[in-house]
Short mmCIF file of C-alpha atoms in Angstrom, two decimals:
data_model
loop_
_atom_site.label_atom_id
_atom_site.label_comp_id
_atom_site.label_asym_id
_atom_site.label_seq_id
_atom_site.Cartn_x
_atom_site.Cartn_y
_atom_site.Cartn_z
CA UNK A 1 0.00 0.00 0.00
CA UNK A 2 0.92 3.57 -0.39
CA UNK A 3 0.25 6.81 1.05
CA UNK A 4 -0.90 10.16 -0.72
CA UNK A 5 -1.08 12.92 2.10
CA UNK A 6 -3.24 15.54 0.60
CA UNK A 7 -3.19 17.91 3.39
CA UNK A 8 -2.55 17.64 6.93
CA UNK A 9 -5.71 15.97 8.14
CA UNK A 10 -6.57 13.21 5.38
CA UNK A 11 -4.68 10.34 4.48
CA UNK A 12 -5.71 8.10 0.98
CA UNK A 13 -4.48 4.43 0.79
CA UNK A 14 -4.14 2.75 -2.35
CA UNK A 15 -2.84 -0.25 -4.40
CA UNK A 16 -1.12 1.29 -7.67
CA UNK A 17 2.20 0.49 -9.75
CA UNK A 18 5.47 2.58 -9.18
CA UNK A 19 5.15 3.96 -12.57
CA UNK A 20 1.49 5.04 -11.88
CA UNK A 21 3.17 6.81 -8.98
CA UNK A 22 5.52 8.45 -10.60
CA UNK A 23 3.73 9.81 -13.25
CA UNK A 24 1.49 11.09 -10.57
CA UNK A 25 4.42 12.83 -8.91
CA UNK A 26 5.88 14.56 -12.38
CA UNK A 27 2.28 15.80 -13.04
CA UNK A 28 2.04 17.09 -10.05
CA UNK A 29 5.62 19.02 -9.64
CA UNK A 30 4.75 20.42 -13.31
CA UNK A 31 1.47 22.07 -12.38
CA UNK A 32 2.31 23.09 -8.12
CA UNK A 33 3.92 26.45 -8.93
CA UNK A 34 0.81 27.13 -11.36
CA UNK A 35 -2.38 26.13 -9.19
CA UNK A 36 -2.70 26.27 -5.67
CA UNK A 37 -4.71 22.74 -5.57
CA UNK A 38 -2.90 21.23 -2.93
CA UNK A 39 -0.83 23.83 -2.22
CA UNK A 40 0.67 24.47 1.47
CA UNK A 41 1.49 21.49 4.16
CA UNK A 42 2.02 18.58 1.61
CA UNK A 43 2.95 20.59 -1.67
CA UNK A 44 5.55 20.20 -3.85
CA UNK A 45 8.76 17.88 -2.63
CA UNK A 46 6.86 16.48 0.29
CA UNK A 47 3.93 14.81 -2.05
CA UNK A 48 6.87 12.75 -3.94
CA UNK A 49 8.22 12.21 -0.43
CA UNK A 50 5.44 10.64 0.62
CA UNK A 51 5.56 8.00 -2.02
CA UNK A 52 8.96 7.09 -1.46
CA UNK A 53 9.88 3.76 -0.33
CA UNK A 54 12.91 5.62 2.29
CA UNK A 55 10.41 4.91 4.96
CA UNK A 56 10.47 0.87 4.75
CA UNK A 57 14.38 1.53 4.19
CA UNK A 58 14.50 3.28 7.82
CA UNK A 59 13.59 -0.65 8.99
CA UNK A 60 16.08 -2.40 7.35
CA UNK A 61 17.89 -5.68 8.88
CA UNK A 62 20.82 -3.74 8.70
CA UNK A 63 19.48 -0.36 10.48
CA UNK A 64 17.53 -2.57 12.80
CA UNK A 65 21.42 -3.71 13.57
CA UNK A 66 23.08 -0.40 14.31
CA UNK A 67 20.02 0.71 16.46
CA UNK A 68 20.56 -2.33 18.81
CA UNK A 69 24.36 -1.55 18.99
CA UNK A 70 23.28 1.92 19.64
CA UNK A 71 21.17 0.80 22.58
CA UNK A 72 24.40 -1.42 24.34
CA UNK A 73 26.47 1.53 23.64
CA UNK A 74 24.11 4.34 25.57
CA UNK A 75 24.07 1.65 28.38
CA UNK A 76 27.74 1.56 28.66
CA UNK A 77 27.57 5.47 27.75
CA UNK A 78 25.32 6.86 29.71
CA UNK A 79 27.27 6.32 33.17
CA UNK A 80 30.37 8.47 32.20
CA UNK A 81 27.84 11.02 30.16
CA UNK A 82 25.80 11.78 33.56
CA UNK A 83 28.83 12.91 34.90
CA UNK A 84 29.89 15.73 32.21
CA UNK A 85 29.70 19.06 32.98
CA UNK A 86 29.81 21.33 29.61
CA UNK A 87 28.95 24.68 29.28
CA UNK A 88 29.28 25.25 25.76
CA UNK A 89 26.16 25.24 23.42
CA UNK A 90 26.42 23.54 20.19
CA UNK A 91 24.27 25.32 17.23
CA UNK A 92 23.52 23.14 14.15
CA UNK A 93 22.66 24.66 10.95
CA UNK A 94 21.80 23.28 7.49
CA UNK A 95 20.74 25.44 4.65
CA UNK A 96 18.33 22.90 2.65
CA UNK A 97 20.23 22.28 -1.04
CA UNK A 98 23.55 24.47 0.03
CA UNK A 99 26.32 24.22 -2.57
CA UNK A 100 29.60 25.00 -1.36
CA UNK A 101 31.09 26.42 -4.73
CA UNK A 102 27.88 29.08 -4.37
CA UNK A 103 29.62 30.66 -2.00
CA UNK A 104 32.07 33.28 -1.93
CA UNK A 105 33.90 31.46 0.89
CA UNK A 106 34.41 28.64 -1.55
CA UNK A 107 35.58 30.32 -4.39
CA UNK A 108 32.15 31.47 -5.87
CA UNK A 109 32.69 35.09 -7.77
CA UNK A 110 29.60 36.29 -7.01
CA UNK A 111 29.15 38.29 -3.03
CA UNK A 112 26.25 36.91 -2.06
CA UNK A 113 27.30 35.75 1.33
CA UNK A 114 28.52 39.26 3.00
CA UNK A 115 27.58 38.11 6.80
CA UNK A 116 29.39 34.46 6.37
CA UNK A 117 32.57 36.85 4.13
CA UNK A 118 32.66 38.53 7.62
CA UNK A 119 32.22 35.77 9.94
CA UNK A 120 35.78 34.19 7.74
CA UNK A 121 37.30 37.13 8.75
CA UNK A 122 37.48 36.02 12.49
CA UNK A 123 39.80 33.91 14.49
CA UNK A 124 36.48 31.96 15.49
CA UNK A 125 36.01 30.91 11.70
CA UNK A 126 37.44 27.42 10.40
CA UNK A 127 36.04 25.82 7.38
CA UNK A 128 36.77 22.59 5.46
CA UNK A 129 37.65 23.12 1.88
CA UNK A 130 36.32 19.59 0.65
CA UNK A 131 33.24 18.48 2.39
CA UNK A 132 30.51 15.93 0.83
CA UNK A 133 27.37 14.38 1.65
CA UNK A 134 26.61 10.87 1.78
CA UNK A 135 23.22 11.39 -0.17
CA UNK A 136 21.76 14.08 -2.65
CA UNK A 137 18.24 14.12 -0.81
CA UNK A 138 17.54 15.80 2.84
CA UNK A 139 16.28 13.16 4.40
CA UNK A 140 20.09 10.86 4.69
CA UNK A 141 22.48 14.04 4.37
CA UNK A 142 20.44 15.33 7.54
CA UNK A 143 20.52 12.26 9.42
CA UNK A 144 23.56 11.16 8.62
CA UNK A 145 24.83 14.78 9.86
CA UNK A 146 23.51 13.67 13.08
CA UNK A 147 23.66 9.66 13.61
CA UNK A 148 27.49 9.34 11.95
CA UNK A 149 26.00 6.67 9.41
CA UNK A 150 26.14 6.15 6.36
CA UNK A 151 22.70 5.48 4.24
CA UNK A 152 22.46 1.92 4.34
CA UNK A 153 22.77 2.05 8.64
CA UNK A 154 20.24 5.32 9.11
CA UNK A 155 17.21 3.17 11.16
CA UNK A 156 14.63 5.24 13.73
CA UNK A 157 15.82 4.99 17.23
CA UNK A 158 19.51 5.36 16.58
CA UNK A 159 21.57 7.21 19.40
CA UNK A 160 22.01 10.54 17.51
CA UNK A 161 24.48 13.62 18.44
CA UNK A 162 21.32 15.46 20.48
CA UNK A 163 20.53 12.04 22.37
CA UNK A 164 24.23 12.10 23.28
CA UNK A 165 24.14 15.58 24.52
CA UNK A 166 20.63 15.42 26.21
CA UNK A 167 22.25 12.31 28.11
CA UNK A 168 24.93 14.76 29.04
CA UNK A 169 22.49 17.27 30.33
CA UNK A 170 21.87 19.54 27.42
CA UNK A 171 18.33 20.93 26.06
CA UNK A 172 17.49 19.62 22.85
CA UNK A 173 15.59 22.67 20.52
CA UNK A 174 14.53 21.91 17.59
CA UNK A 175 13.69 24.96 14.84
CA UNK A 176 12.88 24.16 11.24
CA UNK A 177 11.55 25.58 8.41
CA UNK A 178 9.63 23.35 6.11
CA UNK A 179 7.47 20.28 6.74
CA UNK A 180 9.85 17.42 8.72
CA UNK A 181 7.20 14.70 8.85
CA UNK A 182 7.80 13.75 5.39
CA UNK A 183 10.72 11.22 4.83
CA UNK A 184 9.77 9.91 8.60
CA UNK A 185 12.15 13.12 9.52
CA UNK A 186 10.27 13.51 12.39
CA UNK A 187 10.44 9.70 13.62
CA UNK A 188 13.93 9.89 13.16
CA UNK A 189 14.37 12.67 15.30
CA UNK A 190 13.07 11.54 18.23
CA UNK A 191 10.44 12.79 20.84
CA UNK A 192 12.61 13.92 23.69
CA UNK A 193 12.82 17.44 22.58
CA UNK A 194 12.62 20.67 25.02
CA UNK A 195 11.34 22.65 21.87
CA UNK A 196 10.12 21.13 18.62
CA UNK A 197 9.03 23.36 15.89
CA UNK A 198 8.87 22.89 12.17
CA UNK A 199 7.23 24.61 9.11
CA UNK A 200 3.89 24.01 10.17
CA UNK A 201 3.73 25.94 13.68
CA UNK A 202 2.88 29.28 11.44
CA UNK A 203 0.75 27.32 8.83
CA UNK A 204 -1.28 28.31 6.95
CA UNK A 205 -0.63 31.95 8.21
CA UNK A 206 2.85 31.79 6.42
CA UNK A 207 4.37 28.97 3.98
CA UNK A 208 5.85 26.10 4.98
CA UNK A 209 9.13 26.86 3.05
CA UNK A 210 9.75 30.54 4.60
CA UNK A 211 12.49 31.25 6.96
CA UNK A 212 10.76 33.61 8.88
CA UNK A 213 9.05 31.08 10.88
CA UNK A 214 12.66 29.83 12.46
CA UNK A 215 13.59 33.19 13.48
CA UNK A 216 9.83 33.80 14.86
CA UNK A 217 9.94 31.03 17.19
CA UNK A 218 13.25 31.80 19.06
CA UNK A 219 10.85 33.46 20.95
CA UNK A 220 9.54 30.56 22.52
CA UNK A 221 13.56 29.49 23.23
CA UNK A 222 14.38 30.76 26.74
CA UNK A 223 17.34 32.65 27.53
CA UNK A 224 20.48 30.83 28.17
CA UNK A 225 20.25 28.98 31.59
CA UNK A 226 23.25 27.30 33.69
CA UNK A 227 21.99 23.99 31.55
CA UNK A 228 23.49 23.95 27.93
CA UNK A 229 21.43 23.55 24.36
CA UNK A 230 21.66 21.72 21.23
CA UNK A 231 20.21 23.47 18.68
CA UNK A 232 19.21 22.14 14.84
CA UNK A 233 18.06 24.67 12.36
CA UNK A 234 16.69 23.86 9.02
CA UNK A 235 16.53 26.39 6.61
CA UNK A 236 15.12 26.68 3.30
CA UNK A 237 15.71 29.83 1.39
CA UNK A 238 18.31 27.99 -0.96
CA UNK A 239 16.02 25.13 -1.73
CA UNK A 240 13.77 25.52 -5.09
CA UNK A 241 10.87 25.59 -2.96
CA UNK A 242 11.98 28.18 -0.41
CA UNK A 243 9.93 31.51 -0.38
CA UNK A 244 12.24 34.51 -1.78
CA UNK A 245 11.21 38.03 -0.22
CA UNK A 246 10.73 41.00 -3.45
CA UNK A 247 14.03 42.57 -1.50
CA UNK A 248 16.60 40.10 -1.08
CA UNK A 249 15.83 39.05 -5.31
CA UNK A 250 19.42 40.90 -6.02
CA UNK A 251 20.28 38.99 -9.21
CA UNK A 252 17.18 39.24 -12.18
CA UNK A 253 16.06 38.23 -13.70
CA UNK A 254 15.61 35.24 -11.43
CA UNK A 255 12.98 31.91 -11.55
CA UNK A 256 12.27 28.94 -9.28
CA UNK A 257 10.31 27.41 -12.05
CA UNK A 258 9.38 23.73 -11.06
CA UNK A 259 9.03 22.35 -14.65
CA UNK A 260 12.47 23.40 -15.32
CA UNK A 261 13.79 21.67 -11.86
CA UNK A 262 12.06 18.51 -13.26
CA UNK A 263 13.56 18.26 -16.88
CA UNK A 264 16.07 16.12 -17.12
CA UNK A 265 17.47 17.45 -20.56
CA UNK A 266 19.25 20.57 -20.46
CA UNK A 267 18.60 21.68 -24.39
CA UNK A 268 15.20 22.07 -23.60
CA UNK A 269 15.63 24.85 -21.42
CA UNK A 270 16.70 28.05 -22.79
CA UNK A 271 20.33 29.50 -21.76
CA UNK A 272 18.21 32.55 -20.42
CA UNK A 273 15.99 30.44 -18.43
CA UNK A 274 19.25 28.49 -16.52
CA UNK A 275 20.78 31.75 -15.92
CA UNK A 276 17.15 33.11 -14.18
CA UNK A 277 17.69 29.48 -12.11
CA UNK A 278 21.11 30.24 -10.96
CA UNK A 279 20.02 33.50 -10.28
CA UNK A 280 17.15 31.87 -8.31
CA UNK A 281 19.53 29.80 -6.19
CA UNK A 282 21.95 33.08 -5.94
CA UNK A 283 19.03 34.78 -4.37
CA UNK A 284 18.39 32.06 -2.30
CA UNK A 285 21.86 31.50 -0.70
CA UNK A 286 21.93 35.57 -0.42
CA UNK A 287 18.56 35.03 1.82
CA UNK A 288 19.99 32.64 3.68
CA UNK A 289 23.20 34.77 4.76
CA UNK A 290 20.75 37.11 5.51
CA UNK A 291 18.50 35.23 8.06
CA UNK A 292 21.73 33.68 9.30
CA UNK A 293 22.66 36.77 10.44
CA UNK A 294 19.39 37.30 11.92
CA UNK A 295 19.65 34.10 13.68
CA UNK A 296 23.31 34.99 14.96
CA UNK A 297 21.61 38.63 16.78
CA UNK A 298 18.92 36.47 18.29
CA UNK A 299 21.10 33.60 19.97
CA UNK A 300 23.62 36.63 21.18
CA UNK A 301 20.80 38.21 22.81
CA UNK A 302 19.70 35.10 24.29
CA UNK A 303 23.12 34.68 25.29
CA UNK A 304 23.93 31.29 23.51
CA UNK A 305 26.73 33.06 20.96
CA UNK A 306 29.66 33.27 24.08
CA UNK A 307 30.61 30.08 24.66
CA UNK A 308 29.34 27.99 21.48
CA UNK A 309 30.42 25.84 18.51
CA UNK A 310 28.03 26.90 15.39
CA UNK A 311 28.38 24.30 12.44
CA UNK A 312 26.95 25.41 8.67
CA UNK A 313 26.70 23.37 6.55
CA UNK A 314 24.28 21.54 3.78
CA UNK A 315 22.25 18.84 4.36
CA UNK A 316 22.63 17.89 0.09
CA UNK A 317 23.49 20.18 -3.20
CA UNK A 318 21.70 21.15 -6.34
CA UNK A 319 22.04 20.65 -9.95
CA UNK A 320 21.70 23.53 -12.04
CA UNK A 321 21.68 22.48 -15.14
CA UNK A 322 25.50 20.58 -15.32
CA UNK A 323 25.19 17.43 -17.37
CA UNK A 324 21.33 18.49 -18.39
CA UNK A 325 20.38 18.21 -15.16
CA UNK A 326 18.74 20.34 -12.71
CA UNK A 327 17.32 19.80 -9.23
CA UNK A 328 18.95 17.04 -6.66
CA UNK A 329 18.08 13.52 -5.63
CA UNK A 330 18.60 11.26 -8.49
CA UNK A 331 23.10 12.28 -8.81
CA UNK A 332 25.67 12.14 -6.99
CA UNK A 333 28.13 14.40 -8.82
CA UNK A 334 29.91 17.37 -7.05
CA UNK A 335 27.12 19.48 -7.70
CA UNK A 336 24.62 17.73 -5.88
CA UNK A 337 27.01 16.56 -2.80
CA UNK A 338 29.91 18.90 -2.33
CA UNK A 339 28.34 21.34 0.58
CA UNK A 340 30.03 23.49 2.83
CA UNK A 341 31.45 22.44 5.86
CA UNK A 342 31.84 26.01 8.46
CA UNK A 343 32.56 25.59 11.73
CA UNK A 344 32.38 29.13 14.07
CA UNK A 345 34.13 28.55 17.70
CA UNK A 346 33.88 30.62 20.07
CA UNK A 347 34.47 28.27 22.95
CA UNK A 348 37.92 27.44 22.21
CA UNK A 349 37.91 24.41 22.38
CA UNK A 350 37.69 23.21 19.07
CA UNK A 351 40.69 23.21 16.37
CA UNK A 352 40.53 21.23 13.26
CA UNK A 353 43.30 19.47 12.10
CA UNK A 354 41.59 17.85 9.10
CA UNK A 355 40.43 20.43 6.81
CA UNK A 356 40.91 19.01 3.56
CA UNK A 357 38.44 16.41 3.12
CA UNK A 358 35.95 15.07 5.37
CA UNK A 359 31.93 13.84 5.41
CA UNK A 360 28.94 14.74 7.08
CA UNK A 361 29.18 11.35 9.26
CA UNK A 362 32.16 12.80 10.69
CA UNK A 363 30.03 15.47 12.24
CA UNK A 364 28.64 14.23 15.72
CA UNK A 365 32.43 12.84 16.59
CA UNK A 366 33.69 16.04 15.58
CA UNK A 367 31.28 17.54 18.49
CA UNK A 368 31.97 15.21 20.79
CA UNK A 369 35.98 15.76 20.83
CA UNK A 370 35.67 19.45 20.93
CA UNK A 371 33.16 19.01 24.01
CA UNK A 372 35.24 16.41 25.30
CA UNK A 373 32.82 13.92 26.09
CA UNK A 374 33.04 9.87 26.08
CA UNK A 375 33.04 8.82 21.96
CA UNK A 376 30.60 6.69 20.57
CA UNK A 377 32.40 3.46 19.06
CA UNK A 378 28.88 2.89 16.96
CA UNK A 379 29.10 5.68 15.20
CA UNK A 380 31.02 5.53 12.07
CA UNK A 381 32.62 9.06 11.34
CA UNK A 382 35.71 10.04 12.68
CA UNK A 383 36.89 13.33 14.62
CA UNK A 384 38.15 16.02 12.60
CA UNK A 385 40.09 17.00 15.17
CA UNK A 386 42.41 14.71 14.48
CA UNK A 387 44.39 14.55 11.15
CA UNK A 388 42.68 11.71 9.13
CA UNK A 389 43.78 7.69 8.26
CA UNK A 390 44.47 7.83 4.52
CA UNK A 391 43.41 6.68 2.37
CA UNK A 392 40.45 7.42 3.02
CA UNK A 393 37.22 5.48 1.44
CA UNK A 394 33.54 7.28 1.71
CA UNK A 395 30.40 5.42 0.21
CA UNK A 396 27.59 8.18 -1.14
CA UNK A 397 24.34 6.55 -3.16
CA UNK A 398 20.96 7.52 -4.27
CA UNK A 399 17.69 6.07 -3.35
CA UNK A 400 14.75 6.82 -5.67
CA UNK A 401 14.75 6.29 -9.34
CA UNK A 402 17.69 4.29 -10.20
CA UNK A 403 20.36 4.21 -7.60
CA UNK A 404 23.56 5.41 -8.11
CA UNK A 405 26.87 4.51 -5.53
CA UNK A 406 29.65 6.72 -5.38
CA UNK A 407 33.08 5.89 -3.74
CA UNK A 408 35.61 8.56 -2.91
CA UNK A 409 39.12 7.62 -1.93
CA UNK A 410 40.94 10.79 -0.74
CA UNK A 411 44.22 10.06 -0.18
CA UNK A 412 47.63 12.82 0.56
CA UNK A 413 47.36 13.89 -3.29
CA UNK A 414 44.74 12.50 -5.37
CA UNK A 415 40.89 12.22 -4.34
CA UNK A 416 39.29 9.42 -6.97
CA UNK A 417 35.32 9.19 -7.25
CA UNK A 418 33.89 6.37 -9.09
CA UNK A 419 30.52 6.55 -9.94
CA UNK A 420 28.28 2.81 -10.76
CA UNK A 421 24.36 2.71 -11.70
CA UNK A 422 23.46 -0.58 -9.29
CA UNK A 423 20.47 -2.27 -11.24
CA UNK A 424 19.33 -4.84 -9.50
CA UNK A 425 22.56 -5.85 -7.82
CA UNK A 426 24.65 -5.45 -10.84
CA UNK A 427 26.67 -2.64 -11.62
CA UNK A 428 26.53 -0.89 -14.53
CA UNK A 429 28.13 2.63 -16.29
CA UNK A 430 30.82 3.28 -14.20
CA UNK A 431 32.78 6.62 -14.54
CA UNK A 432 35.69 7.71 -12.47
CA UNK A 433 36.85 11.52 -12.03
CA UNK A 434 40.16 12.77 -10.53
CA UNK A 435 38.67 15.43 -8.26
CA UNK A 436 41.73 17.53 -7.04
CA UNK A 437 42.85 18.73 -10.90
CA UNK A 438 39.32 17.69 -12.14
CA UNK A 439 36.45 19.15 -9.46
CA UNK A 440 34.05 19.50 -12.07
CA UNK A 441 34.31 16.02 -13.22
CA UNK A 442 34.40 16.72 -16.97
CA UNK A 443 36.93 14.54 -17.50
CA UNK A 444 35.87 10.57 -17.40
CA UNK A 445 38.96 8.40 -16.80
CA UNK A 446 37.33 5.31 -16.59
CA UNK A 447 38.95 3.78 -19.72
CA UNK A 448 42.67 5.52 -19.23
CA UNK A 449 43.04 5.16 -15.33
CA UNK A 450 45.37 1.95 -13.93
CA UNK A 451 43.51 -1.49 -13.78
CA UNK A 452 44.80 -1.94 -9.96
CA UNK A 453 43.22 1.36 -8.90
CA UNK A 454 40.10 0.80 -11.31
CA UNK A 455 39.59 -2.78 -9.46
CA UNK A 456 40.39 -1.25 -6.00
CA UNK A 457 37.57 1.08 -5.69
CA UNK A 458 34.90 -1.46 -7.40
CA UNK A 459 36.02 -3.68 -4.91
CA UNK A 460 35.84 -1.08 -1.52
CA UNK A 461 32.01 -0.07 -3.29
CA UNK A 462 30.82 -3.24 -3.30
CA UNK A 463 32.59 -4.22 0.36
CA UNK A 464 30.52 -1.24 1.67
CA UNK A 465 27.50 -2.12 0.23
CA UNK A 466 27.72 -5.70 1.74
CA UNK A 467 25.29 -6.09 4.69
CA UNK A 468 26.70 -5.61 8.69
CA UNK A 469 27.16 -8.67 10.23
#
């Protein structure tokens, strides 16, 4: 059976083929910018969402594996975690479909980030130059951002980063933009929140996708206590269904056209009509900075901003229109996984030694080393404050349509990607791209690269993909 949510009270079940589905979905995306049928808690991404098969994935053998593990290690945890005693506040931050090579901190031309330029400028600021998700859809690069696993091991009831910390005595606020209970977000998350808010505490009254509603309901957070907080904010602004205000549209002429976003064939859109897109994501990431800022005043008030580690990053990227393709999801090029990886300290405590390549698994370790509390030997990313094992193998994959695995071996010179198309347990079109001379992947080396290396990665892919034991 599956499940169309057509708004947030009534729930359809019915017995129809993928393809039906599908169809369904691509009619719909085409039209939801035009007509307002359906429009509000379950338009747009969330409808396709919701007929996704991530949710039976979340139940896996293999995720029902790591969650047990998870439980034996918070026993043996949770002793040692009572008795920590942190101060500092830890303030998580993904901007929904960030690219890092859209901003100016990565290279971008463009000055679209001027509070994030200025934030660079300080002693607090530390970035990563080569960061990537493990997905290209918000649902794993967000969880994996705060479980340490990969795809294949995200399950509901893992022992996340905030479980961690609220064992260690921190609040646990939650403050999203955009609707979290598609892609079982929500499940994932957990229900021992001080403060859960997402998109729909100011709907209908404002859209699900605006930002305004995050910085809105820091006033419900309290002002900083003697307890510390974990804080996750979602923003949206830079995802193609984020709500751009008339004054932060700096680049024009700019489009978030849907039926653009869902062509998969570059010559049918105009060269006029990418560069509205890109202008459309520009003014997106510029909104972004812009609430960020915002957000920054707010917490400094409150007085979470003097003793805190802030982490920005992306939970996936976006195409825009590289290799025909446009949107996220269904690649797993550097376009739709390389996000930004910022890291603002001004507790002190944390110095990265690790700054040229890392993953968003590596994340909650990362925390937990700066914070020094007990590690979690379940959790599969490693501390960045630490210089890295190399080489260095990360697994990346998609999930809907066809799925595509991606390796990446980083190693002291090189960083190799091969790319597969798994059909049915056989892979198929590989490609491999030199990323350090090569980072827009232009150049396939699949046919010219050494057998041994070739044979290497194909071998660590499919060793990934094996099931736990």
């Amino acid at each position: 059976m599956n499940q169309i949510f057509l708004n947030h009270k009534f729930t359809f079940n019915f017995s129809v083929t993928q393809g039906f589905l599908t169809a369904l979905a691509l009619v719909y995306l085409l039209q939801v910018n035009n007509s307002n049928h359906l429009k509000g808690k379950w338009g747009g991404e969330p409808l396709i969402s919701s007929i996704s098969n991530v949710n039976q994935r979340f139940n896996s053998e293999r995720s029902t594996k790591q969650r047990f593990a998870d439980y034996i290690e918070r026993e043996l945890k949770l002793p040692a975690l009572q008795q920590v005693n942190s101060e500092t506040d830890v303030i998580f931050i993904i901007a929904d479909a960030l690219r890092a090579d859209h901003l100016p901190v990565y290279g971008y031309p463009r000055q679209n980030t001027p509070f994030i330029s200025d934030l660079a400028l300080k002693p607090a600021y530390q970035q990563i130059e080569n960061f990537t998700a493990t997905c290209s859809e918000s649902a794993c690069g967000i969880y994996s951002s705060l479980s340490s696993r990969e795809f294949l091991d995200i399950g509901l009831g893992l022992y996340d980063l905030s479980d961690v910390l609220k064992d260690g005595g921190y609040k646990k606020y939650y403050i999203l933009s955009a609707n979290h209970e598609i892609n079982s977000l929500n499940q994932l998350y957990g229900t021992n929140h001080d403060i859960y808010l997402d998109g729909a505490s100011h709907w209908p009254k404002l859209s699900m996708y605006t930002d305004e509603s995050v910085i809105l309901n820091m006033d419900k957070v309290p002002e900083k206590t003697d307890a510390p907080a974990f804080f996750y904010f979602h923003f949206m602004s830079t995802h193609q269904l984020g709500k751009i205000s008339d004054e932060n549209k700096i680049y024009s002429p700019s489009s978030k056209d849907l039926s653009a976003f869902a062509s998969f064939d570059k010559q049918t859109v105009s060269p006029d009509k990418i560069q509205a897109l890109v202008n459309g994501y520009d003014n997106g990431v510029y909104q972004f900075d812009k609430y960020l800022e915002r957000l920054f005043s707010v917490l400094s008030d409150k007085g979470y901003m003097e003793n805190a580690i802030v982490i920005i990053t992306g939970d996936h990227g976006e195409g825009l229109g590289e290799r025909g393709y446009f949107y996220h999801t269904y690649q797993l090029y550097q376009e739709d996984i390389r996000v930004p990886f910022i890291m603002y300290d001004t507790s002190g405590s944390c110095t990265l030694l690790e700054t040229d390549y890392a993953t968003q698994i590596d994340i909650p370790p990362t925390v937990l080393d700066c914070l020094d509390f007990p590690s979690i030997d379940t959790w599969k990313g490693v501390s960045l404050m630490s210089k890295s094992v190399l080489p260095r193998y990360t697994l990346h994959q998609t999930f809907r349509g066809r799925q595509e695995i991606g390796l990446i071996k980083h190693d002291n010179n090189t960083t190799f990607k091969l790319l597969a198309t798994n059909q049915n347990g056989t892979f198929k079109n590989y490609r491999l791209y030199e990323l350090i001379n090569d980072p827009g992947e232009m150049h396939n080396i699949i046919d010219s690269a050494d057998v041994d290396l070739i044979n290497e990665l194909k071998q660590m892919m499919k060793q990934k993909l094996k099931p736990t034991e």
